[in-house]
Coordinates of C-alpha atoms in Angstrom, one line a residue:
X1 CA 2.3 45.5 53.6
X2 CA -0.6 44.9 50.6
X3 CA 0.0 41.3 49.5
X4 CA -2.3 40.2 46.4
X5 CA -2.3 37.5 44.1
X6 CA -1.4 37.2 40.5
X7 CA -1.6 35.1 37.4
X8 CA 1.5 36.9 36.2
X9 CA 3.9 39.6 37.4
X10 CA 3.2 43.5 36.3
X11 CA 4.5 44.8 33.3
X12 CA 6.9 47.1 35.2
X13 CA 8.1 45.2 38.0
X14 CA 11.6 46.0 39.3
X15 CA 12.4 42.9 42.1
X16 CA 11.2 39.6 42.1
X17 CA 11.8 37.5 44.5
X18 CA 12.6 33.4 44.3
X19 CA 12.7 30.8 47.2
X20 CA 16.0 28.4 47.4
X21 CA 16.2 25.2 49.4
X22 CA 19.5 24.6 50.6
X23 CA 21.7 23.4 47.4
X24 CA 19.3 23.4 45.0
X25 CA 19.6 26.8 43.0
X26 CA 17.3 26.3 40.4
X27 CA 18.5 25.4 36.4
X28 CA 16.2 27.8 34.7
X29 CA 17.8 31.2 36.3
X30 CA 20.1 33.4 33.6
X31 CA 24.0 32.6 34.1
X32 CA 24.3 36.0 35.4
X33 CA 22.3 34.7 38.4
X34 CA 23.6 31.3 39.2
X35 CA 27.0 31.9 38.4
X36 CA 27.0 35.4 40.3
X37 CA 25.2 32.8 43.4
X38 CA 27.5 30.0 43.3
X39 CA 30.8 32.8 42.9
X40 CA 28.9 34.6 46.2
X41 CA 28.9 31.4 48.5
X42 CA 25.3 31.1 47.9
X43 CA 24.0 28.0 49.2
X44 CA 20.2 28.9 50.2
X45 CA 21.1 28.3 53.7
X46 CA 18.4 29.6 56.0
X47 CA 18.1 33.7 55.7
X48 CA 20.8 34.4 53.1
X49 CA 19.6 36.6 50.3
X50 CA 21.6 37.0 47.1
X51 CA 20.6 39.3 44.2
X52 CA 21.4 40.2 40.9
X53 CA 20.5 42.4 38.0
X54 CA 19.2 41.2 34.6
X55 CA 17.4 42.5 31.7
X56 CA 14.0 40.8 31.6
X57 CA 10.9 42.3 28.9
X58 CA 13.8 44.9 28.2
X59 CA 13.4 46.1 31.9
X60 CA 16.7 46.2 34.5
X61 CA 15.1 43.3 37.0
X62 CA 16.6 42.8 40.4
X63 CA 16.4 39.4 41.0
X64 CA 16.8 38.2 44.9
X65 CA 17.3 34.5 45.7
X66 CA 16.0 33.7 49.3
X67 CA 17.5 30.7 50.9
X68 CA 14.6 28.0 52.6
X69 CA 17.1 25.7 54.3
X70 CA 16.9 22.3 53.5
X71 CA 13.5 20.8 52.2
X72 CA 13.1 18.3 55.4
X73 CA 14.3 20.0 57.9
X74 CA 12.3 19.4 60.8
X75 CA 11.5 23.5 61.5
X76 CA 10.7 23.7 57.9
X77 CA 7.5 26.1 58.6
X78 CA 9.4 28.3 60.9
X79 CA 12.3 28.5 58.2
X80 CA 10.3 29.4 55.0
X81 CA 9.0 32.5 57.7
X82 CA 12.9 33.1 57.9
X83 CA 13.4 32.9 54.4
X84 CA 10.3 35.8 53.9
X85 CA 11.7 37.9 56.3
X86 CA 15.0 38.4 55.1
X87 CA 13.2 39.7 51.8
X88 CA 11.7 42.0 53.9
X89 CA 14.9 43.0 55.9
X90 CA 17.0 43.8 53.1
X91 CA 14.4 45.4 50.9
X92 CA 11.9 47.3 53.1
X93 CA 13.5 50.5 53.4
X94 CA 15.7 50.0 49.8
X95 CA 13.8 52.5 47.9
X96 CA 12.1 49.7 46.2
X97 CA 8.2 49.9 46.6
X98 CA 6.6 47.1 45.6
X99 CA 7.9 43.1 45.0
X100 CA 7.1 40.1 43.5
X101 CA 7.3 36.7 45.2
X102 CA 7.7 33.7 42.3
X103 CA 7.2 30.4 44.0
X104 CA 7.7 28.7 40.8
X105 CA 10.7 25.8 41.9
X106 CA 10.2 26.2 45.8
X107 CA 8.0 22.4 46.1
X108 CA 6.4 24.1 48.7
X109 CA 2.6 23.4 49.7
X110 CA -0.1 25.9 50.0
X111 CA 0.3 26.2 54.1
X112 CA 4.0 26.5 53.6
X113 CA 4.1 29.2 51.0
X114 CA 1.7 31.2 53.1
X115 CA 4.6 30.8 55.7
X116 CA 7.0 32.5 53.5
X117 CA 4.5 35.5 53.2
X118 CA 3.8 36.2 57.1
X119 CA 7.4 36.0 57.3
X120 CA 7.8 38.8 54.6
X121 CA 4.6 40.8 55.8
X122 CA 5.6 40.4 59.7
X123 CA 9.4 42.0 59.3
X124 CA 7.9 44.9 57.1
X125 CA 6.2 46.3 60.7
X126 CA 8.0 49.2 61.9
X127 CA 6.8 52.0 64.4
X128 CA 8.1 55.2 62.8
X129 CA 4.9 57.3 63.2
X130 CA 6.5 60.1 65.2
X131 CA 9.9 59.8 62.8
X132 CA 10.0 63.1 61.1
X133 CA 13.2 63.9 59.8
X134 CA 14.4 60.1 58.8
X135 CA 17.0 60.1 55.9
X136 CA 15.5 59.3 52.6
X137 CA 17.6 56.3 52.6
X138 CA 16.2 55.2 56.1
X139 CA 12.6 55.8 55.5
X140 CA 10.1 52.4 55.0
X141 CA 9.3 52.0 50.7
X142 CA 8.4 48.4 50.7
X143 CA 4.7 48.2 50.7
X144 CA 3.1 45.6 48.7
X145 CA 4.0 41.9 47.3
X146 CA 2.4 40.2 44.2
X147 CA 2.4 37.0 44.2
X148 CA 2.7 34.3 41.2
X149 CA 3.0 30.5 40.2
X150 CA 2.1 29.8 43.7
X151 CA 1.0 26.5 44.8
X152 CA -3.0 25.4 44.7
X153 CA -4.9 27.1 47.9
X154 CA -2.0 29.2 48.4
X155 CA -4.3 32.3 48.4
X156 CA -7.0 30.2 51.3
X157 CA -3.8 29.7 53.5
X158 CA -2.6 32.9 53.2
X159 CA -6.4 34.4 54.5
X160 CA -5.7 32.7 57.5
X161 CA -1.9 33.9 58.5
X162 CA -3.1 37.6 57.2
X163 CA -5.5 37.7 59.8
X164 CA -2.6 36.3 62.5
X165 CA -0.2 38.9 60.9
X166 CA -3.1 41.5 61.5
X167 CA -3.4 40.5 65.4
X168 CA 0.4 40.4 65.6
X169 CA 0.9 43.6 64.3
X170 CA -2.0 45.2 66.0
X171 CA -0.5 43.8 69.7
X172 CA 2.8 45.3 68.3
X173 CA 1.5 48.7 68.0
X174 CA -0.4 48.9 71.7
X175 CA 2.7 48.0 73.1
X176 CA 5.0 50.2 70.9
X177 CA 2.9 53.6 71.6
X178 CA 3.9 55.8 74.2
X179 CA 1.8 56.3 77.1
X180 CA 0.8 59.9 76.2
X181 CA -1.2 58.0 73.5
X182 CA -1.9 54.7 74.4
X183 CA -3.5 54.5 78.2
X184 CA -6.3 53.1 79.7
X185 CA -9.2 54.4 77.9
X186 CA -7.4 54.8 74.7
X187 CA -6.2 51.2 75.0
X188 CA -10.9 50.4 75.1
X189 CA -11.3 52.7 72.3
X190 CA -8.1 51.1 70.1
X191 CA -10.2 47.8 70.4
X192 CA -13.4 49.1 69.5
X193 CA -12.7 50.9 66.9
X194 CA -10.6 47.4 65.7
X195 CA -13.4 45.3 66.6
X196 CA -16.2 47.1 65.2
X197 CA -18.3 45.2 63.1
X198 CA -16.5 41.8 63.5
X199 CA -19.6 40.1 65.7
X200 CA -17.1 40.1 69.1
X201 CA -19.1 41.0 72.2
X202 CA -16.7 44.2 74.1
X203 CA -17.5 44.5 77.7
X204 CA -16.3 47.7 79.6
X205 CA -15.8 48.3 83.1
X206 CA -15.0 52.0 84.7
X207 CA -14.0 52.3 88.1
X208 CA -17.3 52.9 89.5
X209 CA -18.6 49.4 88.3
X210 CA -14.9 47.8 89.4
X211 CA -15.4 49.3 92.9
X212 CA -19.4 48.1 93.4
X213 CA -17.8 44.8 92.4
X214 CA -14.9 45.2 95.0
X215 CA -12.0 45.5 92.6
X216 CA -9.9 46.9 95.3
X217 CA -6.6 45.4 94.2
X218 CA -7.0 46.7 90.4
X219 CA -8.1 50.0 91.5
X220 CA -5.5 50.1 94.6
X221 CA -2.8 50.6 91.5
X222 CA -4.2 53.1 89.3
X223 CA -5.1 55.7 92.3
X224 CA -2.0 57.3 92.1
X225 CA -2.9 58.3 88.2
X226 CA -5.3 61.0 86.3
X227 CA -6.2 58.3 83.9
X228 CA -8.9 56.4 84.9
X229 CA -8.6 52.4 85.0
X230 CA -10.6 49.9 82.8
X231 CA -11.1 46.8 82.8
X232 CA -12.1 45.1 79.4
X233 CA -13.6 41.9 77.9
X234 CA -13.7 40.9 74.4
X235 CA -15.9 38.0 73.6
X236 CA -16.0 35.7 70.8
X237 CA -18.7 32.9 69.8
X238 CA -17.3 30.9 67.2
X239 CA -17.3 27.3 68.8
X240 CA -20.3 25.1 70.1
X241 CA -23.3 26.8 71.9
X242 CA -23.1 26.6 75.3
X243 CA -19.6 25.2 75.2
X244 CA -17.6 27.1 78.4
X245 CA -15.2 29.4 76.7
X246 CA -11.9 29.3 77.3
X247 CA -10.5 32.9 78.9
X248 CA -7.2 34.8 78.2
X249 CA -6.4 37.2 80.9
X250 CA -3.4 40.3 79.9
X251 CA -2.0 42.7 82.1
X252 CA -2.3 45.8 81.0
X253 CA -0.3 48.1 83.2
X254 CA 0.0 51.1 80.2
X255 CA 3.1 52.9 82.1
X256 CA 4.7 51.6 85.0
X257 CA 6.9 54.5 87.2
X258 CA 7.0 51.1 90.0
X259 CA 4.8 54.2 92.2
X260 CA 5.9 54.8 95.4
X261 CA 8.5 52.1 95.2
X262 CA 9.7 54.2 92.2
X263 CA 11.9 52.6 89.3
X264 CA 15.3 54.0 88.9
X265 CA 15.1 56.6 86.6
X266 CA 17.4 54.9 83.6
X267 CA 15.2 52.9 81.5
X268 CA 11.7 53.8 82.8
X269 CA 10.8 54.7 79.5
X270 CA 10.7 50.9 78.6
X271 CA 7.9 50.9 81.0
X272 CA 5.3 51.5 78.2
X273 CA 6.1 48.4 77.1
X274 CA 4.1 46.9 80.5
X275 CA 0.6 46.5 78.8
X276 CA 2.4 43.6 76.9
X277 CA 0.4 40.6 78.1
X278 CA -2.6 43.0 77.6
X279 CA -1.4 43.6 74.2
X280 CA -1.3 40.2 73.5
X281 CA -4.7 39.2 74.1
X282 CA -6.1 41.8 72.1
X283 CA -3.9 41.4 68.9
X284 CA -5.1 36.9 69.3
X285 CA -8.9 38.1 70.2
X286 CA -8.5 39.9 66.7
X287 CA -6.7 37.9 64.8
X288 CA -9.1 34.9 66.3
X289 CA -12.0 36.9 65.1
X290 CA -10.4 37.9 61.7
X291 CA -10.0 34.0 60.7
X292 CA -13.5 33.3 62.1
X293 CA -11.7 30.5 64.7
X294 CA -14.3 27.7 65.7
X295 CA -14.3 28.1 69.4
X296 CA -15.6 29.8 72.0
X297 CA -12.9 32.4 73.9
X298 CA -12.8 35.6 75.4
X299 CA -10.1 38.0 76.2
X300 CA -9.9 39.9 79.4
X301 CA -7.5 42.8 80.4
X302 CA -7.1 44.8 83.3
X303 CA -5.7 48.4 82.5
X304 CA -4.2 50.7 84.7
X305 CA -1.7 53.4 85.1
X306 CA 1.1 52.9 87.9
X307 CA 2.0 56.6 89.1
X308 CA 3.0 57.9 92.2
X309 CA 1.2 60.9 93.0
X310 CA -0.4 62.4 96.6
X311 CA -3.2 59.3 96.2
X312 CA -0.9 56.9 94.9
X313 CA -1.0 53.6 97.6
X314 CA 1.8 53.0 99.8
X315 CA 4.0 50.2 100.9
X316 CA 2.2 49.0 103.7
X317 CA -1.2 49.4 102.8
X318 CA -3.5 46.6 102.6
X319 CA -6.2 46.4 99.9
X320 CA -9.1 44.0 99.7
X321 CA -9.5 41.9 96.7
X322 CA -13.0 41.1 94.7
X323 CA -12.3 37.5 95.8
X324 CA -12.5 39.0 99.4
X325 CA -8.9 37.7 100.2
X326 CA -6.7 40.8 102.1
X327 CA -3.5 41.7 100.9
X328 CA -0.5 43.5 102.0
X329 CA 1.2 45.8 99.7
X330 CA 4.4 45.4 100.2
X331 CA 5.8 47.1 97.2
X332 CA 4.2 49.2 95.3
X333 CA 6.3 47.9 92.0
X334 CA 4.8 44.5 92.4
X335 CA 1.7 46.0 90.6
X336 CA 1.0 43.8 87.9
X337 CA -0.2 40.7 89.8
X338 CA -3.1 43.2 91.8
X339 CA -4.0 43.9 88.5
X340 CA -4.7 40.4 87.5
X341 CA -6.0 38.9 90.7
X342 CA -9.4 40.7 90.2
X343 CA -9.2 40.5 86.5
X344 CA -9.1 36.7 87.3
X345 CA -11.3 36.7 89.8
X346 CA -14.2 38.7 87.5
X347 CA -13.5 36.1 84.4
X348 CA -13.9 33.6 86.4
X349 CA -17.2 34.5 88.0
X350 CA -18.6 36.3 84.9
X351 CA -17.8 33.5 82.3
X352 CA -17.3 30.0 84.6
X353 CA -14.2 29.4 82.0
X354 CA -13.3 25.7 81.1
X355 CA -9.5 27.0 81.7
X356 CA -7.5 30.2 82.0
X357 CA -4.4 31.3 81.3
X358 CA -2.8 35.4 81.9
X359 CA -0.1 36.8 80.3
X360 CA 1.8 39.6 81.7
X361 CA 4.7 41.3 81.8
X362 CA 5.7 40.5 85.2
X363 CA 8.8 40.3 86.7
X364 CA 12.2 40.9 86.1
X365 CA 13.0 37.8 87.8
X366 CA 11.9 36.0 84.6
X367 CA 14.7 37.5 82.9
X368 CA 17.1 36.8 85.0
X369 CA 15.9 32.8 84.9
X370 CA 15.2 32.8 81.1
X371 CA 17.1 35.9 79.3
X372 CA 15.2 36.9 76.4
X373 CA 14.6 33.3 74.8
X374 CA 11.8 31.9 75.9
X375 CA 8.6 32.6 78.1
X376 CA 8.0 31.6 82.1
X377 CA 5.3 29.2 81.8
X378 CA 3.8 28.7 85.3
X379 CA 0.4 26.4 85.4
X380 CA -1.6 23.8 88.1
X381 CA -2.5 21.5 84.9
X382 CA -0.3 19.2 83.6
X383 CA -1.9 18.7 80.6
X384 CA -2.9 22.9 79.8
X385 CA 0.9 23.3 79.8
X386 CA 1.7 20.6 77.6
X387 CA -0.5 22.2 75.3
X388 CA 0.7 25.5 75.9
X389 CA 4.1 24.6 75.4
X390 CA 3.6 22.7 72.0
X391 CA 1.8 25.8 71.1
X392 CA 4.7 28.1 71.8
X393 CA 7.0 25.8 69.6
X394 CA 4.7 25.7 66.7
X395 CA 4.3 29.6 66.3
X396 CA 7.9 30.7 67.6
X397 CA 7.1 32.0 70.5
X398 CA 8.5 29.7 73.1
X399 CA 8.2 28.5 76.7
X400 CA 9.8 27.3 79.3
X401 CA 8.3 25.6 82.4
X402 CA 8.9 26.1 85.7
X403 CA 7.9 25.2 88.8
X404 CA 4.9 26.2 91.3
X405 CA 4.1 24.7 94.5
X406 CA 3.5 24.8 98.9
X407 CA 7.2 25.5 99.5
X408 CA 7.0 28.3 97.2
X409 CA 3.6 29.5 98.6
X410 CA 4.0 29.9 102.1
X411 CA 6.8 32.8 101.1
X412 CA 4.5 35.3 100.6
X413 CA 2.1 35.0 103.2
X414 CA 1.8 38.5 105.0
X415 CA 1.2 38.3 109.1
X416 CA -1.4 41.1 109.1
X417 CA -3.2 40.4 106.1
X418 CA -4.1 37.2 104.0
X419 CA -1.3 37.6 101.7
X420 CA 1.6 39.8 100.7
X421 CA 2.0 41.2 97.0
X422 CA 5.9 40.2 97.1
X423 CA 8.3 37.3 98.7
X424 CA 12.3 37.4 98.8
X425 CA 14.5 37.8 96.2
X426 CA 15.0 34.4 95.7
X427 CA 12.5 33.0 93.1
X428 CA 10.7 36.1 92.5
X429 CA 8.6 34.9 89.3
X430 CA 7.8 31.7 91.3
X431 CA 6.6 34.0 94.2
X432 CA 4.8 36.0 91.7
X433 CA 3.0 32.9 90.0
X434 CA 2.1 31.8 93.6
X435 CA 0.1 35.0 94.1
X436 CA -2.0 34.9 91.3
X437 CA -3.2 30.7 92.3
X438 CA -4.3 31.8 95.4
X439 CA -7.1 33.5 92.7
X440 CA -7.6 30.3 91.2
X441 CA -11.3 28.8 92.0
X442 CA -10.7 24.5 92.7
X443 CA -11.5 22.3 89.4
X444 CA -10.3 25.5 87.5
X445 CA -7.3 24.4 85.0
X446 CA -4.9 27.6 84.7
X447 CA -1.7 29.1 83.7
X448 CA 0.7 32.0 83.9
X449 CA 3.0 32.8 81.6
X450 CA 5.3 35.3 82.4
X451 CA 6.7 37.2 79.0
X452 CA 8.8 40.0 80.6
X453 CA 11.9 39.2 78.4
X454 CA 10.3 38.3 74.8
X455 CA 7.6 41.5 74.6
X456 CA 10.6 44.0 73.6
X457 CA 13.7 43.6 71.5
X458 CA 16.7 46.1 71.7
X459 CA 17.9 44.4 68.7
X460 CA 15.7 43.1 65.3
X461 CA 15.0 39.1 65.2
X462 CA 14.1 37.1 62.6
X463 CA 10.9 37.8 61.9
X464 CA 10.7 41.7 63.9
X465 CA 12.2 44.8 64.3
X466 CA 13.9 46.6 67.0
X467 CA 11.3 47.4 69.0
X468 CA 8.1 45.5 69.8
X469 CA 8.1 41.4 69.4
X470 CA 3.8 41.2 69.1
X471 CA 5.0 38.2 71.6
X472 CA 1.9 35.9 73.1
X473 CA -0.6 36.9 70.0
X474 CA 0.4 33.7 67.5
X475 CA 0.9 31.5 71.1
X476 CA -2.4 32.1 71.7
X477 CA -4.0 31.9 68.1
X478 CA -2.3 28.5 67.9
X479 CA -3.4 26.9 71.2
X480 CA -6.9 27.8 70.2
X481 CA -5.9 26.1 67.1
X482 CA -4.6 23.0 68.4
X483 CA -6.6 22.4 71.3
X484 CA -10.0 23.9 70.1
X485 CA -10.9 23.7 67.0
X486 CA -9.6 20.2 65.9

């Protein structure tokens, strides 16, 4: 969606919008409007919509009121994105094409009006590329927003959240392709051709540089495929020179059949969706680099294809990591945490980061612990998860902490190697946390967080479709918010 400013609406606009707080339906509106309101149960609670018709400038205007909530709420910010979204719900596919957005009334500041707008421009995503026999009536028509009487700075807050709202929908549409058309390298060219021109450093690794550096975990995944693995770093210089950056690690498994181990056959399809915590990063390293953030942070993502062909590895097998430490493959689904034990280790070694923190799609156990609320946050710092927790509650995408330590740790030590890929059933995302500290250098602050449940939505939220959250991008943009640029 086009969003633009205006000093005044166009001569032929058709909808125009108006934010409500909770019991306060403005004076000024034609009786047609507050009377129809008030005889609807209108009340501007948080995502009602109520519209109307009325001849304005001799034109038939639909008029939509928007419910805020109440004007002190204490989740005020993530309710104005509420109240934006439910514009875009009800109108984005109502053959209307373009809308107007009046904050005259609202009281809002500049930072909350912008709210209201990445609400409305986040819930206009959908992924209907490959759609091509929708219903008129079904097919997308909203696709731009004027906006007018907003607040002072409204259009400098709104630079900012467009280039979140770019990174969320960009991490939306990596993990919302198919795996004919988003794989390994066409995940490396997706970011170059996104980050070309923006002054972010892209580092690519094929599998002959992975297996001088002794990648054998990483590599040990993607054998079984004809898509070659990558492993790519995206690098942005925006805080103090010299300053140690601080490194975002993503999985970026790009189809997952489980390989050898092989997933039951229902639902694989889903599997595209287990480049999410590689998605992630790249949609924050873009949206990071689109608002020019003042701090130093790179973005690091292993990708690989799981497929079990004649080459693919086998239970059994054990594979030596570029840390040197041995493992013991003891299911060949358990993929994702091979994958990020060499990314890890080569962040770490390339870049000396002041703190790390992966994301991935990892286990299903996650699920089980969490549903599809909230995150597994997973960290050996105190004080990193604090942050990334406060984080997580100021951009919607929440997490939940759980627990890592020696009683969990000594599960998944293997007897012929130096560690096994999986433990028992019980605690299986703890297990899998576990695994990746082992890859941890001493003195090196990090955290896991586990976003199995959130990446992908079987039914729309607030603020998202059916389909593909963009889950982790905004988490991470607002850490390096809070924590690095203050």
């Amino acid at each position: 969606m086009q969003i633009q400013f205006s000093n005044s609406a166009p001569g032929d606009v058709r909808l125009v919008a108006q934010l409500v707080n909770q019991g306060n339906i403005p004076s000024d509106l034609e009786p047609t409007i507050s009377d129809g309101a008030t005889a609807a149960r209108f009340k501007g609670r948080v995502g009602q919509v109520f519209e109307g018709f009325v001849v304005r400038n001799e034109h038939l205007t639909r008029v939509a009121l928007a419910g805020a909530g109440e004007a002190d709420a204490a989740n005020r910010d993530a309710n104005l994105e509420k109240a934006g979204a439910a514009l875009a719900a009800k109108y984005l596919r109502s053959g209307e094409t373009a809308m107007v957005v009046d904050f005259s009334g609202a009281d809002l500041s500049a930072e909350q009006a912008a709210r209201v707008l990445l609400g409305l421009r986040l819930r206009c995503w959908s992924h209907d590329e490959y759609r091509t026999k929708l219903a008129e009536e079904k097919k997308m028509t909203l696709t731009s927003a004027t906006v007018i009487n907003a607040p002072d700075g409204t259009e400098a807050a709104w630079a900012t959240q467009d280039a979140i709202a770019t990174g969320v929908e960009f991490t939306r549409t990596l993990v919302a392709e198919p795996a004919n058309i988003v794989y390994p390298m066409s995940f490396v060219e997706r970011c170059q051709k996104a980050f070309e021109g923006t002054g972010a450093e892209l580092t690519v690794l094929d599998e002959d540089e992975m297996t001088k550096l002794g990648m054998g975990a990483l590599l040990g995944v993607g054998q079984g495929s004809r898509q070659p693995s990558r492993l790519l770093a995206i690098r942005w210089n925006g805080g103090k020179e010299g300053e140690k950056p601080t490194v975002f690690v993503g999985k970026g498994v790009t189809f997952d059949t489980g390989g050898i181990s092989i997933k039951p056959a229902a639902g694989m399809e889903d599997m595209k969706f287990d480049m999410g915590g590689a998605g992630a990063v790249a949609g924050a390293m873009l949206a990071m680099v689109g608002r020019k953030a003042k701090a130093n942070v790179v973005g690091v993502v292993g990708l690989v294809e799981n497929m079990p062909d004649g080459n693919a590895q086998r239970p059994g097998d054990v594979v030596t990591s570029m840390s040197g430490q041995t493992i013991e493959v003891i299911n060949t689904d358990a993929e994702g945490r091979l994958v990020l034990c060499d990314a890890l280790h080569w962040a770490q070694e390339q870049y000396e980061p002041a703190r790390i923190i992966d994301f991935a799609t990892l286990t299903g156990a996650i699920i089980i612990s969490l549903g599809h609320e909230h995150g597994g946050l997973f960290a050996n710092d105190d004080a990193l998860a604090d942050d990334i927790l406060a984080a997580g509650k100021a951009s919607g995408d929440s997490m939940w902490r759980m627990p890592v330590g020696p009683a969990y740790d000594k599960l998944i030590d293997s007897p012929i190697a130096d560690i096994k890929n999986v433990g028992p059933r019980g605690g299986g995302s703890i297990t899998a946390a576990q695994f990746l500290k082992r890859f941890i250098k001493k003195g090196t602050a990090w955290a896991h967080c586990d976003i199995a449940g959130v990446v992908w939505a079987d039914k729309p939220g607030a603020t998202w479709d059916k389909g593909a959250t963009g889950f982790g991008a905004r988490l991470i943009d607002q850490f390096v918010a809070n924590t690095l640029e203050k």
